[in-house]
Coordinates of C-alpha atoms in Angstrom, one line a residue:
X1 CA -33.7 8.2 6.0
X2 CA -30.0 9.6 6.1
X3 CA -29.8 8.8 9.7
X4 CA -31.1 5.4 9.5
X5 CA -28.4 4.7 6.6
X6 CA -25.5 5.9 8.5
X7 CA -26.9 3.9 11.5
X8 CA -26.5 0.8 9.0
X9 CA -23.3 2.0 7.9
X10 CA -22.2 2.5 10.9
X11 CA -22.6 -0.7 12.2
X12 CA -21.6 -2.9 8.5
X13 CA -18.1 -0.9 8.9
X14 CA -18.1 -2.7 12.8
X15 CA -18.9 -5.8 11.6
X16 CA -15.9 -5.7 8.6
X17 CA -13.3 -4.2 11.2
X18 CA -14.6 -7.1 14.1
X19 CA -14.1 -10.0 11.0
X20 CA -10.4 -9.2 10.1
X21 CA -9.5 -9.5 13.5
X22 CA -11.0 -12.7 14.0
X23 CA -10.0 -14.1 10.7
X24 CA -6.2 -12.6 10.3
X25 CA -3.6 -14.3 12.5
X26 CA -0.7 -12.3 14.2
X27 CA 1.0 -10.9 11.3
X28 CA 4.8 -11.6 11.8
X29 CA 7.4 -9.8 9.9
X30 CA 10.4 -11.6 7.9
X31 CA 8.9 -14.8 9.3
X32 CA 7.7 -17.0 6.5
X33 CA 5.0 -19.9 7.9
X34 CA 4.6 -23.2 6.3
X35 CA 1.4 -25.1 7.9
X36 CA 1.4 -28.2 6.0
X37 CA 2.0 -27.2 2.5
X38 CA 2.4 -29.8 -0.2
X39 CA 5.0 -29.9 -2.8
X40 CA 4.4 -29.6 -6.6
X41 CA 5.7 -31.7 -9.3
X42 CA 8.0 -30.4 -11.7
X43 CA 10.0 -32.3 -14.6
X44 CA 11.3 -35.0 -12.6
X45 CA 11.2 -32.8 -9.4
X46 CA 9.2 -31.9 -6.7
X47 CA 9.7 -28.6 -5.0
X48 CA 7.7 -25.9 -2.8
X49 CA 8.6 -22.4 -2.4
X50 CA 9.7 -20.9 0.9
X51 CA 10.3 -17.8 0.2
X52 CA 11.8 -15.0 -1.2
X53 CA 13.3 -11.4 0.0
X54 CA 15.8 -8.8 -0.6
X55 CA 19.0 -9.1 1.8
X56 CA 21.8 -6.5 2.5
X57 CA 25.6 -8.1 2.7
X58 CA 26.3 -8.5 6.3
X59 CA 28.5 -5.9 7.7
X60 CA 30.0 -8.4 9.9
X61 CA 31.3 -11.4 8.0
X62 CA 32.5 -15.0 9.0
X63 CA 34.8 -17.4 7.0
X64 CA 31.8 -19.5 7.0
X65 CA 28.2 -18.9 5.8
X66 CA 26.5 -21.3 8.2
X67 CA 26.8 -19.5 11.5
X68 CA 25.5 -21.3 14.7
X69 CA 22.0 -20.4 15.8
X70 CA 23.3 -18.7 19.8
X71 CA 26.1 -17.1 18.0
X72 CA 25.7 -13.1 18.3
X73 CA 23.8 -11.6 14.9
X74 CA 24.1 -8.1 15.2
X75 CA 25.0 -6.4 12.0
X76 CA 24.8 -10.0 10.3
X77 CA 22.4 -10.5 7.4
X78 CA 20.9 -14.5 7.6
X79 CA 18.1 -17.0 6.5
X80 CA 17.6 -19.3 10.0
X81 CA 15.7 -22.4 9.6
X82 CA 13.3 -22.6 12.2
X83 CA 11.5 -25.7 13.1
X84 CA 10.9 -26.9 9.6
X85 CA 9.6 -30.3 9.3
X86 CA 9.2 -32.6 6.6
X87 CA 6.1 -35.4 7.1
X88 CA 6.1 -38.0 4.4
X89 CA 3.2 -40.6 4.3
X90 CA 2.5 -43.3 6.7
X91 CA 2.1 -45.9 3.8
X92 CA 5.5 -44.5 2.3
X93 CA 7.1 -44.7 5.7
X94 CA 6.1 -48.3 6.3
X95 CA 8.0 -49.6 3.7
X96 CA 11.5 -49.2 5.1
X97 CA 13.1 -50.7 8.0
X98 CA 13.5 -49.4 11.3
X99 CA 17.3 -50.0 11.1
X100 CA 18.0 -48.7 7.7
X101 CA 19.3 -45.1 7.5
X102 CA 19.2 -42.3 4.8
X103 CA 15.4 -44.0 3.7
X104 CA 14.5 -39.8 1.8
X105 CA 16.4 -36.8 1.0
X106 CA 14.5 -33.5 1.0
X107 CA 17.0 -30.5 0.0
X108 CA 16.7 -26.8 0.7
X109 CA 18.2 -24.4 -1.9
X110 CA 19.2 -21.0 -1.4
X111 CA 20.2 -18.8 -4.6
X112 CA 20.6 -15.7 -5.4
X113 CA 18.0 -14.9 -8.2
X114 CA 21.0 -13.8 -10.7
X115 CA 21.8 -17.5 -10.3
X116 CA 18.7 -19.1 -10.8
X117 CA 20.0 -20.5 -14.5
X118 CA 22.7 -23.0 -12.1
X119 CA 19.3 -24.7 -10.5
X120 CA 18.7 -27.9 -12.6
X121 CA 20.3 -28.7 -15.9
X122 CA 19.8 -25.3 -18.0
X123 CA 23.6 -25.0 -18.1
X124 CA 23.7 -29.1 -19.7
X125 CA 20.7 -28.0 -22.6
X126 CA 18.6 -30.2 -20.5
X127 CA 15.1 -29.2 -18.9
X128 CA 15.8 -31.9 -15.8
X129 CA 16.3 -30.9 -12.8
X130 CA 17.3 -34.1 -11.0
X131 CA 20.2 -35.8 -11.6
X132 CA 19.8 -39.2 -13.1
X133 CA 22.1 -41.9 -14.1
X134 CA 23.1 -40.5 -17.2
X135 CA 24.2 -37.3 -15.6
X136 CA 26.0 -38.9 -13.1
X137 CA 28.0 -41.1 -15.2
X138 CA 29.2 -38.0 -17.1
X139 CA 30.2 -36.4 -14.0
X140 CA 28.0 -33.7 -13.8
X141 CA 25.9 -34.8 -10.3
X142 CA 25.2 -37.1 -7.9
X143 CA 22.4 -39.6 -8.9
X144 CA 19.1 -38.6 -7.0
X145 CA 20.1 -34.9 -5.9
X146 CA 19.4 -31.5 -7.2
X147 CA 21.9 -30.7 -10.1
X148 CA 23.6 -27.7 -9.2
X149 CA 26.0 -25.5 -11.0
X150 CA 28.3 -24.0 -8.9
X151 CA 28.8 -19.9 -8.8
X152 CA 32.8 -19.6 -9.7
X153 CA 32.6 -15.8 -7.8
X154 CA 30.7 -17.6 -4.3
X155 CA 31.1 -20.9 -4.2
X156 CA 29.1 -21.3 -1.1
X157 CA 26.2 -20.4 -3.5
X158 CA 23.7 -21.7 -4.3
X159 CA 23.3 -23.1 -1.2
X160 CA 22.2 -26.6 -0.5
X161 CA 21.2 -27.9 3.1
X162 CA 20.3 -31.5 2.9
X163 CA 17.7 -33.3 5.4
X164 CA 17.4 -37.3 5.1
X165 CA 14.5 -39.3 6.9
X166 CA 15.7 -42.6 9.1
X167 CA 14.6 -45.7 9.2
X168 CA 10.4 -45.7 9.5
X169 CA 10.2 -42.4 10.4
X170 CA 7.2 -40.4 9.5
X171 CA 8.7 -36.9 10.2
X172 CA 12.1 -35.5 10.3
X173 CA 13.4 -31.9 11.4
X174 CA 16.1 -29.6 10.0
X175 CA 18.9 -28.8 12.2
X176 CA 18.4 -25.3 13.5
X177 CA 20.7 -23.2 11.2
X178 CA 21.5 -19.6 10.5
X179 CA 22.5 -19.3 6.3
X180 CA 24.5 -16.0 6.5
X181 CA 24.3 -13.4 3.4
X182 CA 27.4 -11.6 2.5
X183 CA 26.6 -10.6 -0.8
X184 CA 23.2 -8.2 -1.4
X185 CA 20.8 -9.4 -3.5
X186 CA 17.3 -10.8 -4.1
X187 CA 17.3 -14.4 -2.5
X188 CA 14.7 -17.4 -3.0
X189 CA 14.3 -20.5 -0.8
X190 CA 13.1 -24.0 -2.7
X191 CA 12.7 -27.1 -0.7
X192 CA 13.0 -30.0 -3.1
X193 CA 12.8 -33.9 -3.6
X194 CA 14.0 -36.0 -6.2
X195 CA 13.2 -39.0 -5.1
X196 CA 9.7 -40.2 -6.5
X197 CA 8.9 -42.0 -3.1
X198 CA 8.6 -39.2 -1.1
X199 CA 5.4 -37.4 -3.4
X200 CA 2.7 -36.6 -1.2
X201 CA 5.0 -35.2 1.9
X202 CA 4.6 -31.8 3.6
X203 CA 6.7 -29.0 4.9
X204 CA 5.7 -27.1 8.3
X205 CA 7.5 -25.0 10.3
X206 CA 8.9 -21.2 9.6
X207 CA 12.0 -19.7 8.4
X208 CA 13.5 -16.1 9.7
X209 CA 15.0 -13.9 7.1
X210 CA 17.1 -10.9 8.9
X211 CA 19.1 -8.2 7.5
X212 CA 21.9 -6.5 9.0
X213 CA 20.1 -3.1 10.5
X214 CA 16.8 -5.3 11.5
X215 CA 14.1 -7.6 10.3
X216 CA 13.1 -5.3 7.8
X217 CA 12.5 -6.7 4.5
X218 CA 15.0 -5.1 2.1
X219 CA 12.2 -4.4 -0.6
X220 CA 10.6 -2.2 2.6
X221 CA 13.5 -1.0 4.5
X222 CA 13.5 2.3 2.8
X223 CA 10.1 3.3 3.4
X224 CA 10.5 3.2 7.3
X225 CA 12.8 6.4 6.5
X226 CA 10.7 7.8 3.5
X227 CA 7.6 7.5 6.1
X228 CA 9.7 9.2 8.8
X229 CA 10.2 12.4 6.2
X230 CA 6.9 12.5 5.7
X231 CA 6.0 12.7 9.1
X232 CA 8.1 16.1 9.4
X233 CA 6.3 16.8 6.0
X234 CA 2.7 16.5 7.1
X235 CA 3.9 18.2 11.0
X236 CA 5.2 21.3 8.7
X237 CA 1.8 21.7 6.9
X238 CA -0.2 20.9 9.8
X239 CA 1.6 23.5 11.8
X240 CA 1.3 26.2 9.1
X241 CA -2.3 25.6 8.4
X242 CA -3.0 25.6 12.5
X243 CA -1.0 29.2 13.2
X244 CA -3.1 30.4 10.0
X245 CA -6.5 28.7 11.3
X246 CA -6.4 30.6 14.9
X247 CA -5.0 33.7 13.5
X248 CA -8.0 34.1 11.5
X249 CA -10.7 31.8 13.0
X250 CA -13.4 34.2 13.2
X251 CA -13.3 34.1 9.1
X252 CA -13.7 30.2 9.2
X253 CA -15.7 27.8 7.0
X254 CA -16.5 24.8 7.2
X255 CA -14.8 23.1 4.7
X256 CA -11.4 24.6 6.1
X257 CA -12.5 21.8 9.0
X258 CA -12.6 19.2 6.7
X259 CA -9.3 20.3 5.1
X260 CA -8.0 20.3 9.2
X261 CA -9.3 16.6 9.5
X262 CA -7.4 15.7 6.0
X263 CA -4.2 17.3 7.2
X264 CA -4.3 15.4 10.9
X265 CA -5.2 12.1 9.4
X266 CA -2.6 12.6 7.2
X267 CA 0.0 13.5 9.6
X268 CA -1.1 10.3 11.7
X269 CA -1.2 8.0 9.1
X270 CA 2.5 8.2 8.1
X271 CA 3.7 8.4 12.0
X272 CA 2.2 5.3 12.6
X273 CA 3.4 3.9 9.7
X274 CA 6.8 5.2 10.8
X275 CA 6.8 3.5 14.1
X276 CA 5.0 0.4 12.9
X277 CA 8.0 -0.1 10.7
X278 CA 10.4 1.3 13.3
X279 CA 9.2 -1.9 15.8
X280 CA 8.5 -4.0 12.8
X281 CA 12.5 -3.7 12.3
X282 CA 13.9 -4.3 15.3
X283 CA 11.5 -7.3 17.1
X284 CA 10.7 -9.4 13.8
X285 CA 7.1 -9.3 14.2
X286 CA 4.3 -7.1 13.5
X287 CA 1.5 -7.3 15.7
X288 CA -2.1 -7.3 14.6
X289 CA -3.7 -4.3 16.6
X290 CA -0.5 -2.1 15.6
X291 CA -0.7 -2.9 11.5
X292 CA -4.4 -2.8 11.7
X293 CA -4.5 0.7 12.9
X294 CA -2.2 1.9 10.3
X295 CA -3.9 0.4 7.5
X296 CA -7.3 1.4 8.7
X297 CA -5.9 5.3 9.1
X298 CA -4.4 5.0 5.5
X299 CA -7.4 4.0 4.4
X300 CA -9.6 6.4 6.5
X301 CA -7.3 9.0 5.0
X302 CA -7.8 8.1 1.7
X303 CA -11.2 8.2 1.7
X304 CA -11.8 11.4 3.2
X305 CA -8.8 12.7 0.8
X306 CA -11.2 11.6 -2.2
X307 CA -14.4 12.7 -0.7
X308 CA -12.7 16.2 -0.1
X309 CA -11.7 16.7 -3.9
X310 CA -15.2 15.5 -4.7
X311 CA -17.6 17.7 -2.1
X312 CA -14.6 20.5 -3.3
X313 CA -15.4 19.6 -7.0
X314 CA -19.0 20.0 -6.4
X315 CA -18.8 23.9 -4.9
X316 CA -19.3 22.9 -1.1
X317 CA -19.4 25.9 0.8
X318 CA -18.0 28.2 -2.6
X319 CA -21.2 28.0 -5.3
X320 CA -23.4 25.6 -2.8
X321 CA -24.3 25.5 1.2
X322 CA -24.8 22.1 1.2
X323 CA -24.7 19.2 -0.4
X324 CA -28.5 18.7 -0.6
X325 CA -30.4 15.3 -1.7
X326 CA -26.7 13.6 -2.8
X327 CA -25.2 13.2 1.0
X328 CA -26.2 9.9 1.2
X329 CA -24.9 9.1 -2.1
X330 CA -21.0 11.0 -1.4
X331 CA -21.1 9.1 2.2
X332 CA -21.8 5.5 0.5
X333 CA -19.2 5.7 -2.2
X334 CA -16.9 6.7 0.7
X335 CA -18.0 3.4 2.8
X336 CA -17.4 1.7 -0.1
X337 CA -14.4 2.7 -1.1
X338 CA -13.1 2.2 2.6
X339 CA -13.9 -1.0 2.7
X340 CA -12.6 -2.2 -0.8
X341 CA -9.1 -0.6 0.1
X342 CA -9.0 -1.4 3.8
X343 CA -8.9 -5.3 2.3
X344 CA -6.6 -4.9 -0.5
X345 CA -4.3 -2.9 2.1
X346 CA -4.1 -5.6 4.4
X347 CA -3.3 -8.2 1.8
X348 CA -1.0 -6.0 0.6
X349 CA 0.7 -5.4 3.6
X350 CA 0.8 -9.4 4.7
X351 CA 1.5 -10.7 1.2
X352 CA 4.8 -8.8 1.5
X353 CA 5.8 -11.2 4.2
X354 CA 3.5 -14.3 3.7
X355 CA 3.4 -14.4 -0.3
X356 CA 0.0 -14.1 -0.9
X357 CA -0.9 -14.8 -4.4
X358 CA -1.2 -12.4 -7.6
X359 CA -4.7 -13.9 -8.4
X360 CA -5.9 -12.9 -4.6
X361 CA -4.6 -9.1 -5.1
X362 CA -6.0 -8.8 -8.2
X363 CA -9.3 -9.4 -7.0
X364 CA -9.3 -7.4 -4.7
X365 CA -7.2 -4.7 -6.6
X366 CA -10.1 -4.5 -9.4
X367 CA -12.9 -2.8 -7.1
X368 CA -10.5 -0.2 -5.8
X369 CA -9.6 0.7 -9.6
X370 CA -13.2 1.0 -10.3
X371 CA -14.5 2.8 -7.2
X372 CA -11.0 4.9 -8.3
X373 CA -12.5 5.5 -11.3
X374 CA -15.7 6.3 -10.5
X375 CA -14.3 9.2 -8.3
X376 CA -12.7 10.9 -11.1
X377 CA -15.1 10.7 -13.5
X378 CA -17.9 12.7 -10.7
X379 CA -15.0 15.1 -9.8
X380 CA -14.7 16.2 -13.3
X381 CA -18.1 16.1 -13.8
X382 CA -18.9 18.2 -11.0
X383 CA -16.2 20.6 -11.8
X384 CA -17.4 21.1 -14.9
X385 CA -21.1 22.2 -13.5
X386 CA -19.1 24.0 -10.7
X387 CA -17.6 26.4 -14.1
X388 CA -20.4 26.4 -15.9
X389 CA -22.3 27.8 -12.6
X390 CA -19.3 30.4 -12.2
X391 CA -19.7 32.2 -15.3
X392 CA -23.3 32.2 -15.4
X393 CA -23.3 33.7 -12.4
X394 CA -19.8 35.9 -13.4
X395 CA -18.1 35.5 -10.0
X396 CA -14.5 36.1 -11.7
X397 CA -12.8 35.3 -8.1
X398 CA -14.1 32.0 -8.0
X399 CA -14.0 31.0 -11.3
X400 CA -10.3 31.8 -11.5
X401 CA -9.9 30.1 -8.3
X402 CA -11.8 26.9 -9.6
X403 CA -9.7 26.6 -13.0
X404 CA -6.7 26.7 -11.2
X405 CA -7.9 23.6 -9.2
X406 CA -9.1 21.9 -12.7
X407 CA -5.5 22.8 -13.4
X408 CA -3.6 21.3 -10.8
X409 CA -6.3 17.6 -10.9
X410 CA -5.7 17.4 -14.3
X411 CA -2.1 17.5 -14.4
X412 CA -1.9 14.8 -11.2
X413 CA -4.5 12.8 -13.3
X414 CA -1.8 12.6 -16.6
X415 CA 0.9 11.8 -13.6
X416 CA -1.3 9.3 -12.4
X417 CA -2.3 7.7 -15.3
X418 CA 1.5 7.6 -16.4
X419 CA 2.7 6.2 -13.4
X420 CA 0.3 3.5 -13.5
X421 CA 2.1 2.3 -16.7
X422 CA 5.2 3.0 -15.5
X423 CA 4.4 0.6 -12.9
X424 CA 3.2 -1.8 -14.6
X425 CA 5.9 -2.0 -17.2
X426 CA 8.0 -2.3 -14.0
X427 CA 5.5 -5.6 -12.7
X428 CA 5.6 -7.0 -15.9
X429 CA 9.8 -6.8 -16.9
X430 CA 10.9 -7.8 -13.1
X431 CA 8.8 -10.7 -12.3
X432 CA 11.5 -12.5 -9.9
X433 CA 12.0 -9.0 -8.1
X434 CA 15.4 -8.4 -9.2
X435 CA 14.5 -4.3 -8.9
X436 CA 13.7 -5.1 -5.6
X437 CA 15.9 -1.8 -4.4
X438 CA 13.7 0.3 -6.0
X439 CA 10.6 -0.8 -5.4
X440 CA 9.6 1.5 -3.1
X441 CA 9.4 3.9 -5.2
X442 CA 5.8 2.9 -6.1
X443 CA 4.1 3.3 -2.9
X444 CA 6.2 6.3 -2.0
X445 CA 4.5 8.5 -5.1
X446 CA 1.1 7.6 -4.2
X447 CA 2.0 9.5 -1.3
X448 CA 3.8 12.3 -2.5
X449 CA 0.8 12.9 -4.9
X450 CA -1.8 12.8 -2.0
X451 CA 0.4 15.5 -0.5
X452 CA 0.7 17.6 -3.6
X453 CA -2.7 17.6 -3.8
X454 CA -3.5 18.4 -0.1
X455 CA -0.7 21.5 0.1
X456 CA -2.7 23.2 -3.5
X457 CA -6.3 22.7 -1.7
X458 CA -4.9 24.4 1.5
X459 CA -3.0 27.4 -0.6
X460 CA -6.2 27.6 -2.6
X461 CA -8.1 27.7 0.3
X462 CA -6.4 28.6 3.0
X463 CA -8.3 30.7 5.7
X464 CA -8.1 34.7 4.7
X465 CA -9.6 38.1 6.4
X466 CA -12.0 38.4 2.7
X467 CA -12.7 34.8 2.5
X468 CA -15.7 35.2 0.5
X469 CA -13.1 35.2 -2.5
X470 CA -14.4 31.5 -2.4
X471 CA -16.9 31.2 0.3
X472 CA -20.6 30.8 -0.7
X473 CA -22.8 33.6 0.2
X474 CA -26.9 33.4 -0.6
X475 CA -27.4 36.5 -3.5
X476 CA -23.8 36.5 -4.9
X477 CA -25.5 36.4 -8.6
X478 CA -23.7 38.6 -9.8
X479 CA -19.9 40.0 -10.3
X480 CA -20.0 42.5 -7.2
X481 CA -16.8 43.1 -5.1
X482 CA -16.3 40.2 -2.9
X483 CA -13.3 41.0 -1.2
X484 CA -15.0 43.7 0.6
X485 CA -17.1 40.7 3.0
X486 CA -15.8 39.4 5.6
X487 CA -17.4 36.1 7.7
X488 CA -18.4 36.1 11.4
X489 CA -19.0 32.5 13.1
X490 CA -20.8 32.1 9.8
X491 CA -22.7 35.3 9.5
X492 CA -22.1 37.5 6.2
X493 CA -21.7 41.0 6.9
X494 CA -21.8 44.0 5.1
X495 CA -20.7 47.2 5.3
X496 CA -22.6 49.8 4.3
X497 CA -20.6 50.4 1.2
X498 CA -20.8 46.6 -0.1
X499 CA -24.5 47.6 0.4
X500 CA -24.7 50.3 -1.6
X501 CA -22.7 48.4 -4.7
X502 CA -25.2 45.5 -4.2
X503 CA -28.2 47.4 -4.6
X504 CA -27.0 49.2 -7.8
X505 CA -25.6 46.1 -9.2
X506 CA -29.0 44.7 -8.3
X507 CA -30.7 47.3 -10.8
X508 CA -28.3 46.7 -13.2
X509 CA -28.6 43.3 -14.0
X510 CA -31.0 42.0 -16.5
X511 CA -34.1 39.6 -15.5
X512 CA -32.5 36.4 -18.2
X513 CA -29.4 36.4 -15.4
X514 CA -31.8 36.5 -12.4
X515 CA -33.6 33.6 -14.1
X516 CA -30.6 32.0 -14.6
X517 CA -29.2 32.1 -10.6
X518 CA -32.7 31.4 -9.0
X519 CA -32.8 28.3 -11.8
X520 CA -29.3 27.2 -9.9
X521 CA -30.4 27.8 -6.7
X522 CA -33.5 26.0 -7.0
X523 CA -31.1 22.9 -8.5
X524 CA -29.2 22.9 -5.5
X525 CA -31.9 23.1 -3.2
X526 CA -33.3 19.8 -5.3
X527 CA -29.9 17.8 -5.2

């Protein structure tokens, strides 16, 4: 029956990965698309946003902030309008004449989000954010433009790049620009119309934001180094663990192979997100196969990260042999939980480039807090069996062992739980982004918790010559001197003097505590 599931499993977890290739384009990085989006009305406005991300200051500047599009970039920090197309309607278009120029003026605004109070006609009292007659009269604008209050410190900002249709035309392309940045800070793109004739027309095209070391968003820039560290963190761990796993490999278990598999994954994961952001930076796009891989090792990762605190939780290989009857249901929340974060990591990962929307993350977001949830509700719940099954059976080794592992998950629980708020209070006060250079802090202590965690299991655990200090071993009812076994390939033996203490501990103990451990055994075997 186990077999059959995987089998299924197996083949669902195909099927999901085979979908998001089909269905997710080539991901490109700093590049923001526009396939025929429509604009949406606003006061007396119509705007659509292109985009938004954190630039550095260039560390090459020009007298000028519009820098021609074959001049040479390196070092520069710039927006470049890239075949971006406004298409009005036909019926709209048909009622000017061929000859007649300047028939619709779509502008592009760039501003700095400290500036976004200078857009419109905050600064007049007035919730406009056209000019109209009134305005004009009184100086403030010119009639049918955006009103724009001009930034005393930078007077080239806000920006505004104006594009007019001609005559009949139904379309009509911006020039091909570069907008450079000299001053860091988180920047927005609008497109907007003011002119009431023009509602119903479209925007298509793309837009290339760069900063000055590479294509790097400045909101991710300083994970490409943070990943980098934790590369050398994970290669210092792995080695450790691998000079200690040969050294003593006769003494093995086999959950020191599943802490091996956590500690490669591991070490995988944050390379390829290291060189993924490394290429990501300096070409400008990120190509499907490469970001799939390092989501689906992140998530892989994850899961077996989870699955290893819970099958840990539960005594594998300390208080049990195996897991018995509740495989199938540890492997299913796993395939689960893969799934739900291998989508929420992907959107994640796009949406920083191609603004997906809050309501589509939090969709997808709620499963992943659930399934999260449901992890650490069965990890304490097994842990608490786990003790109770420790001092029944009065294996002080363990015991101590297991409630400095209670320990250590509930402290990175309250951490967790805390952080959480932390970043949500964070979410909720900086809505426009304007932490933006901080940011990465969020992701970054996910990751430095899964590798707290990791580095405790493998001191906990790590491979010893008397590893039966944790190891399960079938009769170990009672308190008896473990550290005086030693494991073979899997084979317990004895010397003759743990013998001789086994037997007499045998006649000491009383028939309730043998009722007891048979009781356990019998649960186990059940489970």
């Amino acid at each position: 029956m186990l077999r059959i599931n995987m089998k299924k499993s197996k083949k669902l977890l195909l099927q999901f990965v085979i979908s998001l290739c089909v269905l997710i384009p080539l991901v490109n990085a700093s590049i923001h698309e526009y396939a025929n989006e429509a604009f949406i009305h606003r006061s007396n406005a119509f705007f659509f946003h292109g985009g938004s991300e954190g630039l550095y200051a260039s560390k090459i500047r020009d007298s000028s902030t519009q820098v021609p599009p074959d001049k040479p970039l390196k070092g520069k920090s710039f927006i470049r309008f890239d075949t971006v197309t406004f298409v009005r309607p036909k019926e709209l278009a048909s009622k000017h004449n061929e000859m007649q120029q300047n028939t619709g003026l779509v502008e592009a605004i760039i501003l700095e989000v400290k500036d976004r109070e200078r857009i419109g006609g905050s600064f007049l009292k007035s919730d406009l954010i056209c000019c109209t007659p009134t305005l004009a009269k009184e100086g403030h604008c010119i009639t049918g433009e955006v009103i724009i209050q001009k930034n005393r410190d930078d007077s080239e900002f806000p920006k505004r790049i104006k594009t007019f249709f001609q005559g009949n035309n139904e379309e009509v392309s911006m020039d091909s620009q570069n907008i450079q940045i000299n001053s860091t800070g988180m920047y927005y793109l609008y497109f907007m119309i003011c002119d009431p004739q023009l509602n119903g027309t479209i925007v298509k095209g793309r837009t290339v934001w760069r900063n000055p070391d590479g294509y790097l968003p400045g909101k991710m820039a300083p994970l490409m180094t943070f990943y980098g560290l934790m590369s050398l963190a994970y290669l210092l761990l792995g080695l450790v663990w691998f000079l200690r796993f040969v050294q003593l490999w006769k003494d093995i278990i086999q959950l020191h192979y599943h802490i091996t598999a956590v500690i490669a994954l591991g070490m995988c994961e944050m390379a390829i997100w290291y060189f993924e952001y490394v290429n990501f930076n300096s070409t400008g796009t990120r190509p499907m196969g490469i970001t799939l891989w390092a989501v689906t090792c992140s998530c892989v990762k994850k899961t077996l990260s989870r699955l290893l605190l819970l099958v840990v939780s539960m005594g594998f290989g300390v208080v049990r042999p195996t897991l018995g009857g509740i495989t199938s249901k540890v492997l299913l929340l796993g395939l689960v939980y893969f799934v739900a974060s291998e989508a929420l990591e992907l959107v994640e990962n796009l949406g920083n480039i191609n603004d997906f929307s809050g309501k589509t993350k939090l969709v997808l977001v709620l499963p992943v807090v659930f399934l999260d949830t449901c992890f650490i509700l069965w990890i304490f719940s097994s842990l608490s069996k786990t003790l109770e099954k420790l001092q029944l059976r009065r294996n002080m080794a363990k015991l101590e062992l297991y409630r400095k592992f209670t320990n250590t998950l509930a402290v990175s629980v309250l951490l967790s739980i805390a952080w959480i708020g932390f970043e949500l209070y964070f979410n909720a006060t900086d809505p426009l982004s304007e932490l933006w250079r901080i940011a990465w802090i969020i992701p970054a202590f996910w990751s430095l918790l899964a590798y707290a965690l990791l580095v405790v299991i493998c001191v906990l655990w790590a491979p010893s010559r008397n590893p039966t200090r944790y190891a399960y071993f079938e009769g170990t009812g009672d308190d008896f001197d473990e550290e005086g076994i030693s494991l073979t390939s899997g084979v317990i033996k004895m010397s003759g003097d743990v013998a001789a203490k086994l037997d007499r501990k045998e006649r000491k103990v009383s028939n309730a505590t043998d009722l007891t451990y048979v009781e356990d055994v019998e649960e186990d075997k059940r489970e």
